[in-house]
PDB file of C-alpha atoms in Angstrom:
ATOM      1  CA  MET A   1      72.348 122.574 150.001  1.00  0.00           C
ATOM      2  CA  PRO A   2      70.818 121.082 146.457  1.00  0.00           C
ATOM      3  CA  VAL A   3      73.856 121.417 144.005  1.00  0.00           C
ATOM      4  CA  GLN A   4      72.894 123.720 141.348  1.00  0.00           C
ATOM      5  CA  PRO A   5      73.606 122.933 137.589  1.00  0.00           C
ATOM      6  CA  ARG A   6      76.233 123.996 135.710  1.00  0.00           C
ATOM      7  CA  HIS A   7      74.008 124.626 132.474  1.00  0.00           C
ATOM      8  CA  PRO A   8      70.119 126.058 132.710  1.00  0.00           C
ATOM      9  CA  VAL A   9      68.051 123.233 132.259  1.00  0.00           C
ATOM     10  CA  PRO A  10      64.330 123.763 131.424  1.00  0.00           C
ATOM     11  CA  ALA A  11      62.079 121.753 133.769  1.00  0.00           C
ATOM     12  CA  ASP A  12      60.696 119.458 131.186  1.00  0.00           C
ATOM     13  CA  ALA A  13      63.976 118.685 129.220  1.00  0.00           C
ATOM     14  CA  PRO A  14      64.393 115.121 129.222  1.00  0.00           C
ATOM     15  CA  ASP A  15      67.522 113.580 131.227  1.00  0.00           C
ATOM     16  CA  PRO A  16      70.708 113.405 129.218  1.00  0.00           C
ATOM     17  CA  ALA A  17      71.748 110.250 130.458  1.00  0.00           C
ATOM     18  CA  GLU A  18      68.485 108.578 129.026  1.00  0.00           C
ATOM     19  CA  ALA A  19      69.508 109.705 125.824  1.00  0.00           C
ATOM     20  CA  THR A  20      72.503 106.623 125.743  1.00  0.00           C
ATOM     21  CA  ALA A  21      70.374 104.379 127.980  1.00  0.00           C
ATOM     22  CA  VAL A  22      71.195 100.825 127.346  1.00  0.00           C
ATOM     23  CA  PRO A  23      67.792  98.691 127.217  1.00  0.00           C
ATOM     24  CA  PRO A  24      67.609  95.665 129.543  1.00  0.00           C
ATOM     25  CA  ALA A  25      69.639  92.383 128.017  1.00  0.00           C
ATOM     26  CA  ASP A  26      66.208  90.396 128.229  1.00  0.00           C
ATOM     27  CA  GLY A  27      64.630  92.958 126.139  1.00  0.00           C
ATOM     28  CA  PRO A  28      64.273  92.873 122.287  1.00  0.00           C
ATOM     29  CA  PRO A  29      67.385  93.012 120.310  1.00  0.00           C
ATOM     30  CA  ALA A  30      68.442  96.691 120.257  1.00  0.00           C
ATOM     31  CA  ASP A  31      69.102  99.095 116.957  1.00  0.00           C
ATOM     32  CA  HIS A  32      72.664  99.294 118.061  1.00  0.00           C
ATOM     33  CA  ALA A  33      73.244  95.281 118.053  1.00  0.00           C
ATOM     34  CA  VAL A  34      74.229  95.169 114.231  1.00  0.00           C
ATOM     35  CA  GLY A  35      75.903  98.149 114.259  1.00  0.00           C
ATOM     36  CA  LEU A  36      77.986  96.987 117.139  1.00  0.00           C
ATOM     37  CA  ALA A  37      78.771  93.325 115.654  1.00  0.00           C
ATOM     38  CA  HIS A  38      79.522  95.300 112.111  1.00  0.00           C
ATOM     39  CA  PHE A  39      81.696  97.894 113.914  1.00  0.00           C
ATOM     40  CA  ASN A  40      83.697  94.868 116.070  1.00  0.00           C
ATOM     41  CA  SER A  41      84.674  93.123 112.840  1.00  0.00           C
ATOM     42  CA  LEU A  42      86.001  96.525 111.251  1.00  0.00           C
ATOM     43  CA  PRO A  43      89.830  96.640 110.515  1.00  0.00           C
ATOM     44  CA  PHE A  44      91.662  98.676 113.216  1.00  0.00           C
ATOM     45  CA  ALA A  45      92.505 101.892 111.311  1.00  0.00           C
ATOM     46  CA  ALA A  46      88.654 101.946 110.242  1.00  0.00           C
ATOM     47  CA  ALA A  47      87.566 101.413 113.741  1.00  0.00           C
ATOM     48  CA  GLU A  48      90.213 103.804 114.620  1.00  0.00           C
ATOM     49  CA  ALA A  49      88.826 106.541 112.054  1.00  0.00           C
ATOM     50  CA  ALA A  50      85.577 105.893 113.033  1.00  0.00           C
ATOM     51  CA  PHE A  51      86.511 106.844 116.905  1.00  0.00           C
ATOM     52  CA  LEU A  52      88.264 109.941 115.894  1.00  0.00           C
ATOM     53  CA  GLU A  53      84.643 111.138 114.220  1.00  0.00           C
ATOM     54  CA  CYS A  54      83.450 110.664 117.811  1.00  0.00           C
ATOM     55  CA  CYS A  55      86.169 112.119 120.014  1.00  0.00           C
ATOM     56  CA  GLY A  56      89.441 113.964 118.269  1.00  0.00           C
ATOM     57  CA  SER A  57      91.819 112.590 120.726  1.00  0.00           C
ATOM     58  CA  LEU A  58      94.103 110.416 118.506  1.00  0.00           C
ATOM     59  CA  ARG A  59      95.008 108.667 121.931  1.00  0.00           C
ATOM     60  CA  TRP A  60      91.462 108.076 122.961  1.00  0.00           C
ATOM     61  CA  ALA A  61      90.576 106.337 119.896  1.00  0.00           C
ATOM     62  CA  HIS A  62      93.420 104.234 119.451  1.00  0.00           C
ATOM     63  CA  ARG A  63      92.796 103.030 122.828  1.00  0.00           C
ATOM     64  CA  MET A  64      89.112 102.516 122.234  1.00  0.00           C
ATOM     65  CA  ALA A  65      89.730 100.752 118.652  1.00  0.00           C
ATOM     66  CA  ALA A  66      92.293  98.354 120.469  1.00  0.00           C
ATOM     67  CA  HIS A  67      89.760  96.998 122.763  1.00  0.00           C
ATOM     68  CA  ARG A  68      87.472  95.389 120.981  1.00  0.00           C
ATOM     69  CA  PRO A  69      85.307  93.545 120.763  1.00  0.00           C
ATOM     70  CA  TYR A  70      82.943  95.197 122.941  1.00  0.00           C
ATOM     71  CA  PRO A  71      80.259  92.799 124.147  1.00  0.00           C
ATOM     72  CA  ASP A  72      77.347  95.251 123.642  1.00  0.00           C
ATOM     73  CA  LEU A  73      76.524  99.113 123.474  1.00  0.00           C
ATOM     74  CA  GLY A  74      76.889  99.052 127.859  1.00  0.00           C
ATOM     75  CA  ALA A  75      80.470  97.885 128.099  1.00  0.00           C
ATOM     76  CA  LEU A  76      81.504 100.247 124.960  1.00  0.00           C
ATOM     77  CA  LEU A  77      80.137 103.382 126.850  1.00  0.00           C
ATOM     78  CA  ALA A  78      81.978 102.319 129.894  1.00  0.00           C
ATOM     79  CA  ALA A  79      84.713 101.963 127.697  1.00  0.00           C
ATOM     80  CA  SER A  80      84.385 105.219 126.554  1.00  0.00           C
ATOM     81  CA  ASP A  81      83.878 107.154 129.572  1.00  0.00           C
ATOM     82  CA  GLU A  82      87.246 105.306 131.034  1.00  0.00           C
ATOM     83  CA  ALA A  83      89.406 106.176 128.237  1.00  0.00           C
ATOM     84  CA  GLY A  84      88.197 109.747 128.314  1.00  0.00           C
ATOM     85  CA  TYR A  85      88.673 109.816 131.993  1.00  0.00           C
ATOM     86  CA  ASP A  86      92.438 109.204 131.466  1.00  0.00           C
ATOM     87  CA  LEU A  87      93.079 111.869 128.862  1.00  0.00           C
ATOM     88  CA  ALA A  88      95.905 114.480 129.837  1.00  0.00           C
ATOM     89  CA  PRO A  89      95.794 117.801 128.991  1.00  0.00           C
ATOM     90  CA  GLY A  90      97.344 117.536 125.531  1.00  0.00           C
ATOM     91  CA  ASP A  91      94.473 114.845 124.690  1.00  0.00           C
ATOM     92  CA  ILE A  92      92.189 117.040 125.699  1.00  0.00           C
ATOM     93  CA  ALA A  93      93.594 120.140 123.688  1.00  0.00           C
ATOM     94  CA  GLU A  94      93.602 117.683 120.630  1.00  0.00           C
ATOM     95  CA  ALA A  95      90.127 116.789 120.991  1.00  0.00           C
ATOM     96  CA  LEU A  96      88.788 119.882 121.289  1.00  0.00           C
ATOM     97  CA  ALA A  97      91.069 121.568 118.190  1.00  0.00           C
ATOM     98  CA  ALA A  98      88.884 118.621 116.103  1.00  0.00           C
ATOM     99  CA  GLU A  99      85.261 119.951 117.302  1.00  0.00           C
ATOM    100  CA  PRO A 100      83.705 121.651 114.784  1.00  0.00           C
ATOM    101  CA  GLY A 101      83.232 125.561 114.971  1.00  0.00           C
ATOM    102  CA  PRO A 102      79.909 126.931 116.168  1.00  0.00           C
ATOM    103  CA  CYS A 103      76.936 127.025 113.270  1.00  0.00           C
ATOM    104  CA  LEU A 104      73.850 127.859 112.156  1.00  0.00           C
ATOM    105  CA  HIS A 105      71.566 126.919 109.416  1.00  0.00           C
ATOM    106  CA  HIS A 106      71.696 129.682 106.816  1.00  0.00           C
ATOM    107  CA  ASP A 107      68.349 130.832 107.703  1.00  0.00           C
ATOM    108  CA  ALA A 108      68.997 131.873 110.792  1.00  0.00           C
ATOM    109  CA  PRO A 109      68.822 135.388 111.415  1.00  0.00           C
ATOM    110  CA  ARG A 110      71.985 137.184 110.806  1.00  0.00           C
ATOM    111  CA  ALA A 111      71.439 138.671 114.665  1.00  0.00           C
ATOM    112  CA  ALA A 112      71.900 134.652 116.000  1.00  0.00           C
ATOM    113  CA  HIS A 113      74.706 134.205 113.860  1.00  0.00           C
ATOM    114  CA  LEU A 114      76.596 137.307 115.025  1.00  0.00           C
ATOM    115  CA  ALA A 115      75.794 136.727 118.466  1.00  0.00           C
ATOM    116  CA  LEU A 116      76.738 133.050 118.617  1.00  0.00           C
ATOM    117  CA  ARG A 117      80.097 133.761 116.795  1.00  0.00           C
ATOM    118  CA  ALA A 118      80.811 136.541 119.470  1.00  0.00           C
ATOM    119  CA  ALA A 119      80.067 134.840 122.261  1.00  0.00           C
ATOM    120  CA  HIS A 120      82.291 131.862 121.364  1.00  0.00           C
ATOM    121  CA  ALA A 121      85.404 134.600 120.279  1.00  0.00           C
ATOM    122  CA  ALA A 122      84.873 135.827 124.061  1.00  0.00           C
ATOM    123  CA  TYR A 123      84.907 132.069 125.349  1.00  0.00           C
ATOM    124  CA  GLU A 124      88.131 131.308 123.677  1.00  0.00           C
ATOM    125  CA  SER A 125      89.735 134.440 124.506  1.00  0.00           C
ATOM    126  CA  ARG A 126      89.204 133.661 127.932  1.00  0.00           C
ATOM    127  CA  PHE A 127      90.140 130.014 128.084  1.00  0.00           C
ATOM    128  CA  GLY A 128      92.082 129.374 125.058  1.00  0.00           C
ATOM    129  CA  HIS A 129      90.048 126.804 123.561  1.00  0.00           C
ATOM    130  CA  ALA A 130      86.743 125.789 122.032  1.00  0.00           C
ATOM    131  CA  PHE A 131      83.348 126.075 123.836  1.00  0.00           C
ATOM    132  CA  VAL A 132      82.051 122.508 124.031  1.00  0.00           C
ATOM    133  CA  ILE A 133      78.427 121.731 125.229  1.00  0.00           C
ATOM    134  CA  CYS A 134      76.220 118.550 124.861  1.00  0.00           C
ATOM    135  CA  LEU A 135      72.832 119.580 123.420  1.00  0.00           C
ATOM    136  CA  ASP A 136      71.042 115.642 123.646  1.00  0.00           C
ATOM    137  CA  ALA A 137      68.503 116.941 126.015  1.00  0.00           C
ATOM    138  CA  TYR A 138      67.329 119.998 123.734  1.00  0.00           C
ATOM    139  CA  THR A 139      65.252 120.325 120.595  1.00  0.00           C
ATOM    140  CA  PRO A 140      67.274 121.829 117.538  1.00  0.00           C
ATOM    141  CA  ALA A 141      65.459 124.870 118.043  1.00  0.00           C
ATOM    142  CA  GLN A 142      66.676 125.393 121.560  1.00  0.00           C
ATOM    143  CA  HIS A 143      70.255 124.965 120.704  1.00  0.00           C
ATOM    144  CA  VAL A 144      71.401 128.130 119.961  1.00  0.00           C
ATOM    145  CA  ASP A 145      69.347 129.357 123.255  1.00  0.00           C
ATOM    146  CA  GLN A 146      71.366 126.641 125.402  1.00  0.00           C
ATOM    147  CA  VAL A 147      74.868 127.616 123.729  1.00  0.00           C
ATOM    148  CA  LEU A 148      74.206 131.328 124.504  1.00  0.00           C
ATOM    149  CA  ALA A 149      73.269 130.469 128.278  1.00  0.00           C
ATOM    150  CA  GLY A 150      76.231 127.790 128.465  1.00  0.00           C
ATOM    151  CA  ILE A 151      78.842 130.212 127.329  1.00  0.00           C
ATOM    152  CA  ARG A 152      77.176 132.940 129.716  1.00  0.00           C
ATOM    153  CA  VAL A 153      77.328 130.366 132.659  1.00  0.00           C
ATOM    154  CA  ARG A 154      80.725 128.784 131.876  1.00  0.00           C
ATOM    155  CA  MET A 155      82.532 132.286 131.402  1.00  0.00           C
ATOM    156  CA  GLU A 156      82.264 132.905 135.295  1.00  0.00           C
ATOM    157  CA  HIS A 157      84.044 129.379 135.979  1.00  0.00           C
ATOM    158  CA  GLU A 158      87.880 129.600 137.249  1.00  0.00           C
ATOM    159  CA  VAL A 159      90.170 128.050 134.296  1.00  0.00           C
ATOM    160  CA  ASP A 160      90.497 124.767 136.332  1.00  0.00           C
ATOM    161  CA  GLU A 161      86.931 124.594 136.986  1.00  0.00           C
ATOM    162  CA  GLU A 162      85.699 125.151 133.244  1.00  0.00           C
ATOM    163  CA  ARG A 163      89.008 122.541 132.387  1.00  0.00           C
ATOM    164  CA  ALA A 164      87.150 120.043 134.457  1.00  0.00           C
ATOM    165  CA  VAL A 165      83.558 121.175 133.038  1.00  0.00           C
ATOM    166  CA  THR A 166      84.948 120.918 129.098  1.00  0.00           C
ATOM    167  CA  ALA A 167      86.270 117.505 129.547  1.00  0.00           C
ATOM    168  CA  GLU A 168      82.906 115.999 130.784  1.00  0.00           C
ATOM    169  CA  GLU A 169      81.432 118.007 128.210  1.00  0.00           C
ATOM    170  CA  LEU A 170      83.767 116.101 125.954  1.00  0.00           C
ATOM    171  CA  ARG A 171      83.275 112.661 127.281  1.00  0.00           C
ATOM    172  CA  ARG A 172      79.286 112.986 127.344  1.00  0.00           C
ATOM    173  CA  LEU A 173      79.755 114.213 123.327  1.00  0.00           C
ATOM    174  CA  ALA A 174      81.905 111.161 122.613  1.00  0.00           C
ATOM    175  CA  ARG A 175      79.310 108.924 124.521  1.00  0.00           C
ATOM    176  CA  SER A 176      76.184 110.905 122.535  1.00  0.00           C
ATOM    177  CA  ARG A 177      78.447 110.115 118.927  1.00  0.00           C
ATOM    178  CA  ILE A 178      78.949 106.587 120.029  1.00  0.00           C
ATOM    179  CA  VAL A 179      75.057 105.703 120.058  1.00  0.00           C
ATOM    180  CA  GLU A 180      74.491 107.561 116.989  1.00  0.00           C
ATOM    181  CA  LEU A 181      77.374 105.587 115.234  1.00  0.00           C
ATOM    182  CA  MET A 182      76.417 102.294 116.392  1.00  0.00           C
ATOM    183  CA  THR A 183      72.747 103.148 115.578  1.00  0.00           C
ATOM    184  CA  ALA A 184      73.664 104.278 112.175  1.00  0.00           C
ATOM    185  CA  GLY A 185      73.999 100.673 110.750  1.00  0.00           C
ATOM    186  CA  PRO A 186      77.288  99.461 108.120  1.00  0.00           C
ATOM    187  CA  GLY A 187      78.039 102.078 105.916  1.00  0.00           C
ATOM    188  CA  GLN A 188      75.957 104.779 107.078  1.00  0.00           C
TER     189      GLN A 188
END
């Protein structure tokens, strides 16, 4: 019996794993190599603050900063996953509290703003925390639809099941933000 995805995924959507794929070691220098070298050399407090932008758990950010230097992006992403799997419920709650609220471009239709706010409010009322979802596989034009569809599907989850899905989405968001951080380059 095939496993059903937890979130609706269009047939033509790219594989989300490819969004953070690590290029082969024998290829040309990766765009992230300079960012990683710079990041590894940052003072501890600056690295921890940067990691807090990727995941709002102080324990996670502290652990990630303490384990530097990372030899390559693959090792950094593996460490991120491992630290994410080790988060206690309080750490996850702290990370969720740091997640930005839902927002749309100010030019989006009023109905879209209302629908998004209502869906988030219903989700928060049911589960007691912000809804998080990694949207790397989608274009910005698809984000609102994917968030609304994700909330609709996940509202059917039991609390324990949703807790696990939420933790996975936080790990995916952290990975995505780390890749963005490493490719942004120094000072960006």
